[in-house]
Short mmCIF file of C-alpha atoms and ligand atoms in Angstrom, two decimals:
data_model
loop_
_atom_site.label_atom_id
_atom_site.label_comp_id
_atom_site.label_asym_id
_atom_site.label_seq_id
_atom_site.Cartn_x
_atom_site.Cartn_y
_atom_site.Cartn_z
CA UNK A 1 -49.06 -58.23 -70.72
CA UNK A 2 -50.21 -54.79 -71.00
CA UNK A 3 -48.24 -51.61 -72.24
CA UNK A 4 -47.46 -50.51 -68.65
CA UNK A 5 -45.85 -54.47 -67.58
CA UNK A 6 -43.94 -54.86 -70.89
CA UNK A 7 -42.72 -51.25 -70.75
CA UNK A 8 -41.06 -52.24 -67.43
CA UNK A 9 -39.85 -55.44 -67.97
CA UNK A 10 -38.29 -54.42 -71.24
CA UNK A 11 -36.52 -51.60 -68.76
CA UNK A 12 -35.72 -54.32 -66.48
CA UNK A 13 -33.94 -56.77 -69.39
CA UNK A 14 -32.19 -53.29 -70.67
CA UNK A 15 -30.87 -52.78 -66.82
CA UNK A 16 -29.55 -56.04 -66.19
CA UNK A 17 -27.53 -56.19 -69.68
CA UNK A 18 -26.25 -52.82 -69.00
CA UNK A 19 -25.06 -54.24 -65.43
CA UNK A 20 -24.06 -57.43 -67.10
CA UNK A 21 -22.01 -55.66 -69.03
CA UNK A 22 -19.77 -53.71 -66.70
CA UNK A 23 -17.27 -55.58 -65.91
CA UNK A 24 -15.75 -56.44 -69.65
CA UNK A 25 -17.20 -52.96 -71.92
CA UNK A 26 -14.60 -50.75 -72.29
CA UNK A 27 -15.12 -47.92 -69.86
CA UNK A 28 -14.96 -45.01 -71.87
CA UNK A 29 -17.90 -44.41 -74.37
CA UNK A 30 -17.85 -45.71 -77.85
CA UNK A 31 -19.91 -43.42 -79.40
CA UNK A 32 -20.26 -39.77 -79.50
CA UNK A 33 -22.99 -37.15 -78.94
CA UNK A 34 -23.92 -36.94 -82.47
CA UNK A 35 -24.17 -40.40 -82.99
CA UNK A 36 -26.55 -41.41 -80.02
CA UNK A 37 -28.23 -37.89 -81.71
CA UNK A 38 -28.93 -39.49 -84.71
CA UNK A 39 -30.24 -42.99 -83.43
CA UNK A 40 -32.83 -40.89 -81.11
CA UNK A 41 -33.88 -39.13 -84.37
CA UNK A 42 -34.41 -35.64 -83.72
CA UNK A 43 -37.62 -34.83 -84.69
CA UNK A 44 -40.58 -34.41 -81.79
CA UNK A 45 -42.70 -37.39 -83.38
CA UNK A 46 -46.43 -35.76 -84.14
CA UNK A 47 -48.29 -39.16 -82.47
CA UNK A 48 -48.40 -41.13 -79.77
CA UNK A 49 -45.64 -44.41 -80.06
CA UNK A 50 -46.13 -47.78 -78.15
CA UNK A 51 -43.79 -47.04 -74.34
CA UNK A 52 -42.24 -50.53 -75.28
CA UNK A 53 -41.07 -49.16 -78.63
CA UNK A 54 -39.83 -46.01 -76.69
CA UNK A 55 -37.95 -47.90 -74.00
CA UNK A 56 -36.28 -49.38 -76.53
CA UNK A 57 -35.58 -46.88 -78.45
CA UNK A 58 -33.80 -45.49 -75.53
CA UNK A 59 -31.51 -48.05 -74.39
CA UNK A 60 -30.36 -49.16 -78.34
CA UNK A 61 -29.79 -45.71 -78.97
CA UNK A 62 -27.51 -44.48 -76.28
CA UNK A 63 -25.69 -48.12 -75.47
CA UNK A 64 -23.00 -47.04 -76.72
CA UNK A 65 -22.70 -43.58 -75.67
CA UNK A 66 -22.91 -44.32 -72.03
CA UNK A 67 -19.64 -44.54 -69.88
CA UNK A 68 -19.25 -47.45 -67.19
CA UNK A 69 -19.37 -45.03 -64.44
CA UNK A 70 -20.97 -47.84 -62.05
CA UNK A 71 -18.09 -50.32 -62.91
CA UNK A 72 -15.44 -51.20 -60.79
CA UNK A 73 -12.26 -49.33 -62.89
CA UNK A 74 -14.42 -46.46 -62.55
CA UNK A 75 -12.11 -43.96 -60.70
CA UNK A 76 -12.34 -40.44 -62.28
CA UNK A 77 -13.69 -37.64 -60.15
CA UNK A 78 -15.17 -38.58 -57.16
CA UNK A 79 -18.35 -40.83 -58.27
CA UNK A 80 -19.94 -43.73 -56.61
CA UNK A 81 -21.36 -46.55 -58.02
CA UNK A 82 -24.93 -48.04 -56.91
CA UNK A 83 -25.20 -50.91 -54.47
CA UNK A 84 -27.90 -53.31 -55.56
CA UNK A 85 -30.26 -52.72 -52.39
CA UNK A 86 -30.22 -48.87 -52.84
CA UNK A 87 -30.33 -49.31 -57.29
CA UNK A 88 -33.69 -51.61 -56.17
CA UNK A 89 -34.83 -49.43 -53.64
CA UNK A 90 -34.57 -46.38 -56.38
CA UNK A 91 -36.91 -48.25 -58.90
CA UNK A 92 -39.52 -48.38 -56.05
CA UNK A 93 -39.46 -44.78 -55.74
CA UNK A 94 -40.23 -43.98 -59.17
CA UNK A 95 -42.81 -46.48 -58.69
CA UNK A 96 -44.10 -45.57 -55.55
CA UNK A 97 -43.92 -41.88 -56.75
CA UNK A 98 -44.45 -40.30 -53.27
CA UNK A 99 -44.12 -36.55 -53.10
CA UNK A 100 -41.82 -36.39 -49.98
CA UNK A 101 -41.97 -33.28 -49.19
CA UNK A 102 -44.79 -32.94 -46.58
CA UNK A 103 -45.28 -35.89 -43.81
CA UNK A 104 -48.69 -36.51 -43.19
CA UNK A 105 -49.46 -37.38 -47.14
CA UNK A 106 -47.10 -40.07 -47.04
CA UNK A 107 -46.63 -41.61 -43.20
CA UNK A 108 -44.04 -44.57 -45.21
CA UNK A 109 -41.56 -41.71 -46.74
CA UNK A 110 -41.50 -40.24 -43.60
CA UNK A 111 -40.84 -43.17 -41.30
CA UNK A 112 -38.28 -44.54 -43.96
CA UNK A 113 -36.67 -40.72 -43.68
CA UNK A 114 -36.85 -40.26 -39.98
CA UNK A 115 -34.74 -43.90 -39.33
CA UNK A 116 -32.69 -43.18 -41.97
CA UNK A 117 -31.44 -40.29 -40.21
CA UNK A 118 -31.19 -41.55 -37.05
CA UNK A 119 -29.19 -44.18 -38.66
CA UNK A 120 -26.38 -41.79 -40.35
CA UNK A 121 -26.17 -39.59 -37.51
CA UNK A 122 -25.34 -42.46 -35.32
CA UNK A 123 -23.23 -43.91 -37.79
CA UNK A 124 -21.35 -40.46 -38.85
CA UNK A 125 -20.99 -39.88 -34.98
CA UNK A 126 -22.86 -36.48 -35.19
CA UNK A 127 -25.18 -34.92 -32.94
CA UNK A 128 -28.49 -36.77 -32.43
CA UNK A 129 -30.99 -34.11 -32.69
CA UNK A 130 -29.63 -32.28 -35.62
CA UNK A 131 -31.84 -32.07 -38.70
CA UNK A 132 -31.14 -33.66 -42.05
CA UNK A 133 -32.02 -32.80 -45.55
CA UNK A 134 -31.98 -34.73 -48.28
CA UNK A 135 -31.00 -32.89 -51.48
CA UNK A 136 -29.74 -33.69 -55.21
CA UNK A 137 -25.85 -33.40 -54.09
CA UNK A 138 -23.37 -32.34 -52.03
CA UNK A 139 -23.23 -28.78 -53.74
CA UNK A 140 -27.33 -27.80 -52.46
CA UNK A 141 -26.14 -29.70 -49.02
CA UNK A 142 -23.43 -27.46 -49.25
CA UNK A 143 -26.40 -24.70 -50.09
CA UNK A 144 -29.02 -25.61 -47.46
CA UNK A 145 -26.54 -25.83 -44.66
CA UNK A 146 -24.83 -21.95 -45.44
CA UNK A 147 -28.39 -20.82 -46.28
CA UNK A 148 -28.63 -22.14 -42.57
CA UNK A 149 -25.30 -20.29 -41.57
CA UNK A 150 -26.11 -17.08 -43.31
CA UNK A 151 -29.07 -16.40 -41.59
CA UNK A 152 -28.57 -17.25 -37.58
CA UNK A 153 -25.03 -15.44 -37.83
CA UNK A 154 -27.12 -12.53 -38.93
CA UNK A 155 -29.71 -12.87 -36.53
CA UNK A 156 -27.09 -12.94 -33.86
CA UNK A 157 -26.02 -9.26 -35.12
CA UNK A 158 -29.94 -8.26 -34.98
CA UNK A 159 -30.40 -8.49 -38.77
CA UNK A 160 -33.63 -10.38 -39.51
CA UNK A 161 -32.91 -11.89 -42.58
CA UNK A 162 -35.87 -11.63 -43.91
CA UNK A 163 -34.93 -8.32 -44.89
CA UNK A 164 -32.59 -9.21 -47.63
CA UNK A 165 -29.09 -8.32 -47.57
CA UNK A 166 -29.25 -4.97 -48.52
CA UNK A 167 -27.98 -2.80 -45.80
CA UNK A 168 -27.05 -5.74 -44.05
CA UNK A 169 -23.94 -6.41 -41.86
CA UNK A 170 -21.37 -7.86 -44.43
CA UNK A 171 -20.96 -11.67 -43.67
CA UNK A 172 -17.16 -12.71 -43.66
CA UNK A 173 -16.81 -16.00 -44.73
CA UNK A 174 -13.62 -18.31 -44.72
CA UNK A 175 -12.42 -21.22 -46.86
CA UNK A 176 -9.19 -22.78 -47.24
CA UNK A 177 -7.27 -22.83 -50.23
CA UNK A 178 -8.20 -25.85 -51.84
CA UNK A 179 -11.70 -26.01 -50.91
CA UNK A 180 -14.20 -27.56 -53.25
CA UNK A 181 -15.40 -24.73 -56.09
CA UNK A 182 -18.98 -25.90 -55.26
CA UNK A 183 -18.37 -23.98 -52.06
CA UNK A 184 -17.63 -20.66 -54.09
CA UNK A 185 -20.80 -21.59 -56.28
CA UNK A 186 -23.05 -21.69 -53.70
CA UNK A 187 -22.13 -18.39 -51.93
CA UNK A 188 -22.78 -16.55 -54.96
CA UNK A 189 -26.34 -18.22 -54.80
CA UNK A 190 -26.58 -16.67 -51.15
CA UNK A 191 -25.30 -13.63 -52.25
CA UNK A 192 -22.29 -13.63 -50.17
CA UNK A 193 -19.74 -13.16 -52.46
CA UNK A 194 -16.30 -14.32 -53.21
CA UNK A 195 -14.99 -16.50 -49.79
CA UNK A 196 -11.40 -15.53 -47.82
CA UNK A 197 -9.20 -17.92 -48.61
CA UNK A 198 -7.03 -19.02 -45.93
CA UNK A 199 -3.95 -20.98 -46.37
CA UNK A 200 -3.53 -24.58 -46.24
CA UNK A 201 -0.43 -27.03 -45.64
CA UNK A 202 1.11 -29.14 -48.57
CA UNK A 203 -2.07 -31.37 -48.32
CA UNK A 204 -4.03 -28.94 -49.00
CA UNK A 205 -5.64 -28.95 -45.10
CA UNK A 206 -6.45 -25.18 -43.71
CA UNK A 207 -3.85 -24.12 -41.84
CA UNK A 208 -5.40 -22.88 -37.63
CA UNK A 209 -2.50 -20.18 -37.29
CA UNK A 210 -3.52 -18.80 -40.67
CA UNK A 211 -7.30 -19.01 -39.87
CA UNK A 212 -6.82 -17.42 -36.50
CA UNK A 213 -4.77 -15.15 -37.77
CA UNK A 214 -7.82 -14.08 -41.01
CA UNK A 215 -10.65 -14.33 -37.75
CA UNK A 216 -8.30 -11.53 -35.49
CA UNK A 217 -8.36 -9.72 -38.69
CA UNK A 218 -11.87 -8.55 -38.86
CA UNK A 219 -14.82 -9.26 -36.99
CA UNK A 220 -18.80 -9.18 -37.64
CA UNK A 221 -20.92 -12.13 -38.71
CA UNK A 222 -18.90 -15.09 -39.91
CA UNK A 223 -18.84 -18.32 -41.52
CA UNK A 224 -15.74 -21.06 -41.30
CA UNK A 225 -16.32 -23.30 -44.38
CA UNK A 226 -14.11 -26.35 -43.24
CA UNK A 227 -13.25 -29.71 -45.68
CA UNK A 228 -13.18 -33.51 -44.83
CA UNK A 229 -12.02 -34.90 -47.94
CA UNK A 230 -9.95 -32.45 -50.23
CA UNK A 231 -10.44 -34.09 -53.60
CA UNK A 232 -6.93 -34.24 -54.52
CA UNK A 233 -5.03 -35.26 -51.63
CA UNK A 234 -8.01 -36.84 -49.75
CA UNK A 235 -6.77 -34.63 -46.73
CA UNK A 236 -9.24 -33.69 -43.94
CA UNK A 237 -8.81 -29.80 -42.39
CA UNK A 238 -7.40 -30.28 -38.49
CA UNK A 239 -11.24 -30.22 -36.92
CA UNK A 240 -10.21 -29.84 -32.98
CA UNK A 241 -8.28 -26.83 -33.58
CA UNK A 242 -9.72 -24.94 -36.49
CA UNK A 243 -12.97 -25.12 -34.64
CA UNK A 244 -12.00 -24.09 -31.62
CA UNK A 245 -10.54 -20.99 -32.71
CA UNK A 246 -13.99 -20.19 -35.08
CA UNK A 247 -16.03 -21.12 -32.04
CA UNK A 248 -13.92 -18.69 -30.06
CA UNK A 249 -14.91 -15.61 -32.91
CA UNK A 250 -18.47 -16.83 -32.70
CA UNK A 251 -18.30 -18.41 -36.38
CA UNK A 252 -20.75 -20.69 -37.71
CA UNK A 253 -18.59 -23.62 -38.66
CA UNK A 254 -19.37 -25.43 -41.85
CA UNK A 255 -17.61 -28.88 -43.06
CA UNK A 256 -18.62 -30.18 -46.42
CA UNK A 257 -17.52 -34.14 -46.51
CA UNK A 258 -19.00 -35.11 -49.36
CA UNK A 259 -17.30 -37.88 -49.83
CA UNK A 260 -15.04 -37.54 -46.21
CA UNK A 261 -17.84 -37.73 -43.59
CA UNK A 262 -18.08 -41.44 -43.55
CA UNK A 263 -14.75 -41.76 -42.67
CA UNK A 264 -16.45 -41.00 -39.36
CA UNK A 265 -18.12 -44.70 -39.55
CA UNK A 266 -15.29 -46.96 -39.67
CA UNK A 267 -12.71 -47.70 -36.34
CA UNK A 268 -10.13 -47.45 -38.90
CA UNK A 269 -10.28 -44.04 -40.22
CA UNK A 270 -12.08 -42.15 -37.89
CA UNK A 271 -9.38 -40.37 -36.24
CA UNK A 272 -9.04 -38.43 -39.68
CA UNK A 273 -12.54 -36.57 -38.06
CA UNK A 274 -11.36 -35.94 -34.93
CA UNK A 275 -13.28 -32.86 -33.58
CA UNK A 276 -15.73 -32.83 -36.55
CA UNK A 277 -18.82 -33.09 -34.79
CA UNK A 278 -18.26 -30.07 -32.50
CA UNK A 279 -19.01 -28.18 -36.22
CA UNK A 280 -22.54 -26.34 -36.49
CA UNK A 281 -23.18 -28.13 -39.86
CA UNK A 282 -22.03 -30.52 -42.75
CA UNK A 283 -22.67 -31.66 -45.97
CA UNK A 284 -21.80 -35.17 -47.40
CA UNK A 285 -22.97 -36.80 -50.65
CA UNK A 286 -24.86 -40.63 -50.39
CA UNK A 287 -23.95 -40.94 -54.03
CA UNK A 288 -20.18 -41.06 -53.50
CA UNK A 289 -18.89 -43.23 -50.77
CA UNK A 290 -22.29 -44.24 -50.16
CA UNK A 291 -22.92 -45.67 -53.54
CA UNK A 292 -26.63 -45.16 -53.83
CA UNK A 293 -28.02 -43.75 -57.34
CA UNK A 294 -27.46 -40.14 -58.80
CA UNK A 295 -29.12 -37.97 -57.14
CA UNK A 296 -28.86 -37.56 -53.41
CA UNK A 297 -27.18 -35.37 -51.22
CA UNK A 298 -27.36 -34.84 -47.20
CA UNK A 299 -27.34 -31.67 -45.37
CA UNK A 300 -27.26 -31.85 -41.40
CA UNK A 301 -27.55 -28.88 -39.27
CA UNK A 302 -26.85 -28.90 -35.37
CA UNK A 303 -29.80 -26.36 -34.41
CA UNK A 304 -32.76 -27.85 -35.95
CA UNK A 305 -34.73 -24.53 -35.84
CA UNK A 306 -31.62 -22.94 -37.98
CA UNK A 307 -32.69 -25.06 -40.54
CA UNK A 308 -35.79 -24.63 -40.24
CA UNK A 309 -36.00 -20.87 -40.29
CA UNK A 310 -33.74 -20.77 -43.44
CA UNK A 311 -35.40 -23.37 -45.44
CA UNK A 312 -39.20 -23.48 -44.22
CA UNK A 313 -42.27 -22.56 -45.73
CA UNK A 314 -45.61 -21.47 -44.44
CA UNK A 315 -47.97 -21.01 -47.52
CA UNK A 316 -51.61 -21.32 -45.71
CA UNK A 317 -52.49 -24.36 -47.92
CA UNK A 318 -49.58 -26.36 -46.70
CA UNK A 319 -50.88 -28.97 -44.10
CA UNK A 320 -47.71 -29.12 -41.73
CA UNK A 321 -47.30 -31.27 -38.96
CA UNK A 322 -46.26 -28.94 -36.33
CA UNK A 323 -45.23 -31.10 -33.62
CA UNK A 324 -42.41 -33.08 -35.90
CA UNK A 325 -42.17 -30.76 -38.89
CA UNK A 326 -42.12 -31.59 -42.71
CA UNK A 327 -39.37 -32.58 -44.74
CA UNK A 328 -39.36 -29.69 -46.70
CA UNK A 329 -38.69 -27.63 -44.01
CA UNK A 330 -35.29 -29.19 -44.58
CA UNK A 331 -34.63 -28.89 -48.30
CA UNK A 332 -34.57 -25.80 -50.97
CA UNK A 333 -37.11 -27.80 -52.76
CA UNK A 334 -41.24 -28.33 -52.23
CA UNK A 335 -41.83 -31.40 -54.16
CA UNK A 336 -38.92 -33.95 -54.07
CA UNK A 337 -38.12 -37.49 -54.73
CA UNK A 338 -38.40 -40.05 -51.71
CA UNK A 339 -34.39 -39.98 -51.30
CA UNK A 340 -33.77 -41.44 -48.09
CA UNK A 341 -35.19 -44.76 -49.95
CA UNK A 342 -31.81 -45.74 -51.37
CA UNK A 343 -29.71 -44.44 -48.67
CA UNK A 344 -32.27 -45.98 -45.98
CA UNK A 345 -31.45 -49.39 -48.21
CA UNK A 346 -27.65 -49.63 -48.67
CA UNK A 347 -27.65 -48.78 -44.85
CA UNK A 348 -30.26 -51.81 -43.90
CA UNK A 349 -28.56 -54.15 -46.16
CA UNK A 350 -24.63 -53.73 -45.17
CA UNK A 351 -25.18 -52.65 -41.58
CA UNK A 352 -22.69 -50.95 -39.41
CA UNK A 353 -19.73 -53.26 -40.03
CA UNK A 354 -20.66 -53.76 -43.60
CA UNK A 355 -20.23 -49.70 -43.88
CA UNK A 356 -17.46 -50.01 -42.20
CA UNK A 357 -15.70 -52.69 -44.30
CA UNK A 358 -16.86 -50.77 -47.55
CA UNK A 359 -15.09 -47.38 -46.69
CA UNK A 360 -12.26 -49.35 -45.37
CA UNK A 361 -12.09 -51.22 -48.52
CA UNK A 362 -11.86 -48.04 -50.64
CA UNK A 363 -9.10 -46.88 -48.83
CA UNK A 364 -7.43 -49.68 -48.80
CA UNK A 365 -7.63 -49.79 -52.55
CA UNK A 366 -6.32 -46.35 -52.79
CA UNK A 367 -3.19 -47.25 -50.78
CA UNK A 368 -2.70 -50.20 -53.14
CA UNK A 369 -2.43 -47.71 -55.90
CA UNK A 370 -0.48 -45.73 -54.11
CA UNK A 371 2.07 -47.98 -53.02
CA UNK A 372 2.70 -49.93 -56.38
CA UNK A 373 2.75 -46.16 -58.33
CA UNK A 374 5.46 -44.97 -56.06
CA UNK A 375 7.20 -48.41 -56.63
CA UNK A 376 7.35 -47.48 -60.55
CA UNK A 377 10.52 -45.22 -61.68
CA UNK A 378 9.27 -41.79 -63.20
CA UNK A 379 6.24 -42.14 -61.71
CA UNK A 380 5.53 -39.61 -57.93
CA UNK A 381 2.38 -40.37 -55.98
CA UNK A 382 1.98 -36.69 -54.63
CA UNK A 383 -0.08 -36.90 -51.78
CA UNK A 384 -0.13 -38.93 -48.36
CA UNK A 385 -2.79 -41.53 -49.41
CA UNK A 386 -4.38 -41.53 -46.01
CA UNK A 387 -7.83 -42.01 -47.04
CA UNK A 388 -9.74 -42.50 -50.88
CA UNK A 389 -7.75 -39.95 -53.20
CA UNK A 390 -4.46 -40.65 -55.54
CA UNK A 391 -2.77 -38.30 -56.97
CA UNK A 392 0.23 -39.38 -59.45
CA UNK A 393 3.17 -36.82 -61.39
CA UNK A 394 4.50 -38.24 -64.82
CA UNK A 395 7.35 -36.27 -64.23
CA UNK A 396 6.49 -33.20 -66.18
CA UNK A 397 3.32 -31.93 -66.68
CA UNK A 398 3.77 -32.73 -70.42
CA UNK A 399 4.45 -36.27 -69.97
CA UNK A 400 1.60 -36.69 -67.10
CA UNK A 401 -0.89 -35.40 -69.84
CA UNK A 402 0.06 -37.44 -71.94
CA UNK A 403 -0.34 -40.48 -69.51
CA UNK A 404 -3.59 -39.21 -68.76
CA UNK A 405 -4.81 -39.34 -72.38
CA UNK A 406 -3.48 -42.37 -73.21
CA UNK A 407 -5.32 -44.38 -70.20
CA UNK A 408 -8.73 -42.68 -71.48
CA UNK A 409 -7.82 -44.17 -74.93
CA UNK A 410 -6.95 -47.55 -73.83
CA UNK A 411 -10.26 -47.99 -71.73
CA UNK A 412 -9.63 -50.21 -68.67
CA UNK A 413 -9.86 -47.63 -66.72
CA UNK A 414 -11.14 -43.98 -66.00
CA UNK A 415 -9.20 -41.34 -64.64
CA UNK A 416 -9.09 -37.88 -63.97
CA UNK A 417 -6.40 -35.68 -65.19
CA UNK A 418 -6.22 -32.57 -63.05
CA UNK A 419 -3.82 -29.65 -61.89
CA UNK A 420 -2.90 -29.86 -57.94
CA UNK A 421 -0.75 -27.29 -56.43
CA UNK A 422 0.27 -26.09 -59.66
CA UNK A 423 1.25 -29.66 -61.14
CA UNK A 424 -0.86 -31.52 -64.22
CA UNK A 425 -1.95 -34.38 -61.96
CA UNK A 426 -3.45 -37.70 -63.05
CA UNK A 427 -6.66 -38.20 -59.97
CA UNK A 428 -7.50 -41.63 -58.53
CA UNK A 429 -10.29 -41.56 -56.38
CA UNK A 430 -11.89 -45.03 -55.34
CA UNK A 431 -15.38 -44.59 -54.35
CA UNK A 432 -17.21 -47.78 -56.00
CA UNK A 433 -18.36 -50.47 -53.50
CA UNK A 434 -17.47 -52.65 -57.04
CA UNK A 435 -13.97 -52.32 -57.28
CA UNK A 436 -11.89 -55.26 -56.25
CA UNK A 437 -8.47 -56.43 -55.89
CA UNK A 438 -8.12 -57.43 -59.46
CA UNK A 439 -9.73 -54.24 -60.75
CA UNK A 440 -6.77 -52.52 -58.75
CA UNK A 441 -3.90 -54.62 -60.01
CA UNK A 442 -5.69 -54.29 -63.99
CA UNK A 443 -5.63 -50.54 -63.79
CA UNK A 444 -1.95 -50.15 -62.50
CA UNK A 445 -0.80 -52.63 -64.58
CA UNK A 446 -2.32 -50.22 -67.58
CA UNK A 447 -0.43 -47.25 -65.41
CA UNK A 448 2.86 -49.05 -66.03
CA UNK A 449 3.05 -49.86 -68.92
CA UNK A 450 1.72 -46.61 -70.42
CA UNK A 451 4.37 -45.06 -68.16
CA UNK A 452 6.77 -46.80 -69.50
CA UNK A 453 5.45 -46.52 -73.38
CA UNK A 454 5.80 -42.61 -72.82
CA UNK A 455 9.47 -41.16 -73.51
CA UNK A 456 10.86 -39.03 -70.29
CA UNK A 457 12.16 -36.16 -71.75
CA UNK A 458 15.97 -35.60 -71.13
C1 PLP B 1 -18.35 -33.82 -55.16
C2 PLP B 1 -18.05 -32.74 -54.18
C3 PLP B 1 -18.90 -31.64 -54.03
C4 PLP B 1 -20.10 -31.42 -54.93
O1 PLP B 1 -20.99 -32.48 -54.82
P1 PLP B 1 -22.14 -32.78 -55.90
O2 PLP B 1 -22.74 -34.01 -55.37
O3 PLP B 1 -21.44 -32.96 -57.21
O4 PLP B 1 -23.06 -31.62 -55.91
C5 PLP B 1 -18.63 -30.74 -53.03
N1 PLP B 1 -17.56 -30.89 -52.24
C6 PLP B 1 -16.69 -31.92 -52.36
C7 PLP B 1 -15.53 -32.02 -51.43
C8 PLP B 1 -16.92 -32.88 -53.34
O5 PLP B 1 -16.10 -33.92 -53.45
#
């Protein structure tokens, strides 16, 4: 075997341990940063070293340190796990190592791309002929798609953008309450400042009367940032009407879903998108719900040429294919990863109804959680689980942090503790494809009896 083969399949044995090991390590980490510090070693070696030896190296040094985020009592946050088709399909594209980012230098990418989006358009129920990007997360889908925004609700004032904002009409923009802080992030990157926030009901959904009342308040350019999928309450904003009323002010409306959109693909759960796809654009994450790989993102915009005009490029050396454009006129970024692989993967290999089952199934998990918490005494599940979010009340916030610290030290499972609506929260979200019945029933059995090891105060 040469350096190159053994290099791999020592990466290969290391992969399949780690997965092996999932379901029985502890979830937490065992070690610390300064631990998996020292077994690196920390000084730049002067010579070359074998990629075997360095492969190795690797994997011993940081077992320990890694947390079982792709394991099925994995519930902190909102993070996926990696199906097996999309994990494979991501090896290939580090092997295949196909700049994506222009079409006619790699014809495979781009067919793989181009049926991959016809593929979650279909399946999300959006328009057909929008345009999709894919990017590292939901926050730069998030980006791309108010980058989008930005600049056509300026050019509909007669502001070119491509004069900056300086002396520009101001651009209103409107959030609810509780929408993610990526959203906030990524305005400051577009220089549009701190969002309007507009108030939401006691699931955290944007409230229409207060939103038409914020549009009637001003007027100029503006953005509606909507929500499917508030990551506490798993609540999805009330589409039909809040759109209507932005549509009626001549707002670009924005929903990021990235982890609600696919409630659009299952019977089940898609009326909690009704009216979505009247929207402009949206942003959803394939590495949640999706469960392909860190990193990938999905930004879809309605008007194709919106995207295009915010996010294109026209250096002179660029070959671009003008008649079906490039991927990178979809993306903040030149040279990319071939994304769509994994996502193009997980979609071939569970198919509409096995999509379908798999959001279905993480809701379904959720409820159980929900129901057997609320069944426990001193234990309040605060939130109508209607889709893949949990959130639970100790009683007081003391107590609930206290819960929360003791299921991170007892290692079954992983959980967020959080603050919702001015509560300490513990966070369940189930987004792993992994999880199963058993995980479920494990990690509330942990829940009770560390609720009932903790003393209610009187
Ligand atoms: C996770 C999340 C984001 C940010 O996504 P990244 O993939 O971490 O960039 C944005 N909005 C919502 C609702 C999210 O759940």
């Amino acid at each position: 075997m040469d350096a190159r083969d053994a290099a791999l399949t020592r990466a290969h044995e290391h992969a399949l341990a780690w997965l092996d090991s999932l379901d029985t390590r502890p979830v937490p980490p065992r070690a610390g940063h300064d631990e998996v510090a020292a077994l690196l070693g920390k000084e730049l070696p002067t010579g070359p070293s074998d990629p075997v030896d360095v492969v190795d190296l690797l994997a011993q040094a940081s077992e320990r340190g890694l947390t079982a985020m792709p394991a099925g009592r994995f519930f902190g946050f909102v993070i996926g796990g990696t199906h097996p088709a999309a994990l494979a399909a991501d090896w290939l594209v580090s092997a295949w190592d196909q700049n994506a980012g222009l079409r006619m230098v790699t014809p495979a990418h781009s067919a793989v791309e181009d049926v991959t989006s016809a593929w979650l358009l279909d399946l999300l129920e959006l328009p057909p002929a929008a345009a999709v990007g894919y990017v590292t997360g939901a926050t730069m889908a998030n980006f791309t798609c108010l980058a989008a925004a930005r600049d056509e609700v300026l050019r509909r004032v007669g502001w070119n953008p491509h004069d900056g904002l300086h002396g520009a009409p101001r651009v209103r923009v409107l959030v609810g309450e509780e929408r993610h802080d990526s959203v906030d992030l990524v305005l400051r990157y577009l220089g549009l400042g701190t969002p309007e926030a507009v108030a939401v009901d006691d699931q955290g959904r944007i409230r229409p009367d207060a939103l038409a009342a914020a549009l009637a308040g001003g007027n100029g350019p503006t953005i509606v940032a909507l929500q499917a999928g508030n990551v506490h309450s798993g609540a999805f904003d009330p589409f039909t009407d809040a759109i209507r009323v932005a549509h009626d002010h001549d707002a670009w409306v924005h929903v990021d879903g990235a982890f609600g959109l696919f409630a659009a693909a299952t019977d089940r759960l898609r009326h909690l998108t009704a009216g979505m796809a009247a929207a402009d654009s949206w942003a959803t994450d394939a590495h949640k719900t999706l469960n392909v790989p860190y990193d990938c993102g999905i930004a879809i915009v309605r008007d194709p040429m919106a995207m295009k005009a915010a996010m294109g490029m026209h250096g002179h050396y660029l070959i671009q294919d003008a008649e079906k454009g490039d991927p990178f006129e979809h993306t903040p970024e030149l040279s990319r990863r071939a994304r769509a692989l994994p996502v193009w993967a997980v979609l071939r290999s569970l198919g509409r109804s096995g999509v379908a089952e798999m959001v279905e199934r993480l809701a379904r998990h959720a409820r159980t959680f929900g129901d057997r918490l609320a069944a426990l005494e001193t234990v309040d599940v605060l939130n109508d689980v209607d889709y893949t979010q949990v959130c639970v009340s100790f009683g007081s916030d003391e107590r609930t942090r206290e819960v929360v610290r003791l299921v991170l030290e007892d290692g079954t499972a992983w959980m967020s503790g959080s603050q919702w609506q001015g509560r300490a929260v513990l966070r369940i979200s189930v987004s792993n494809w992994s999880t199963t019945d058993e995980d479920v029933e494990r990690s509330v059995a942990v829940l009770a009896r560390l609720a009932g090891a903790v003393p209610v105060e009187a």
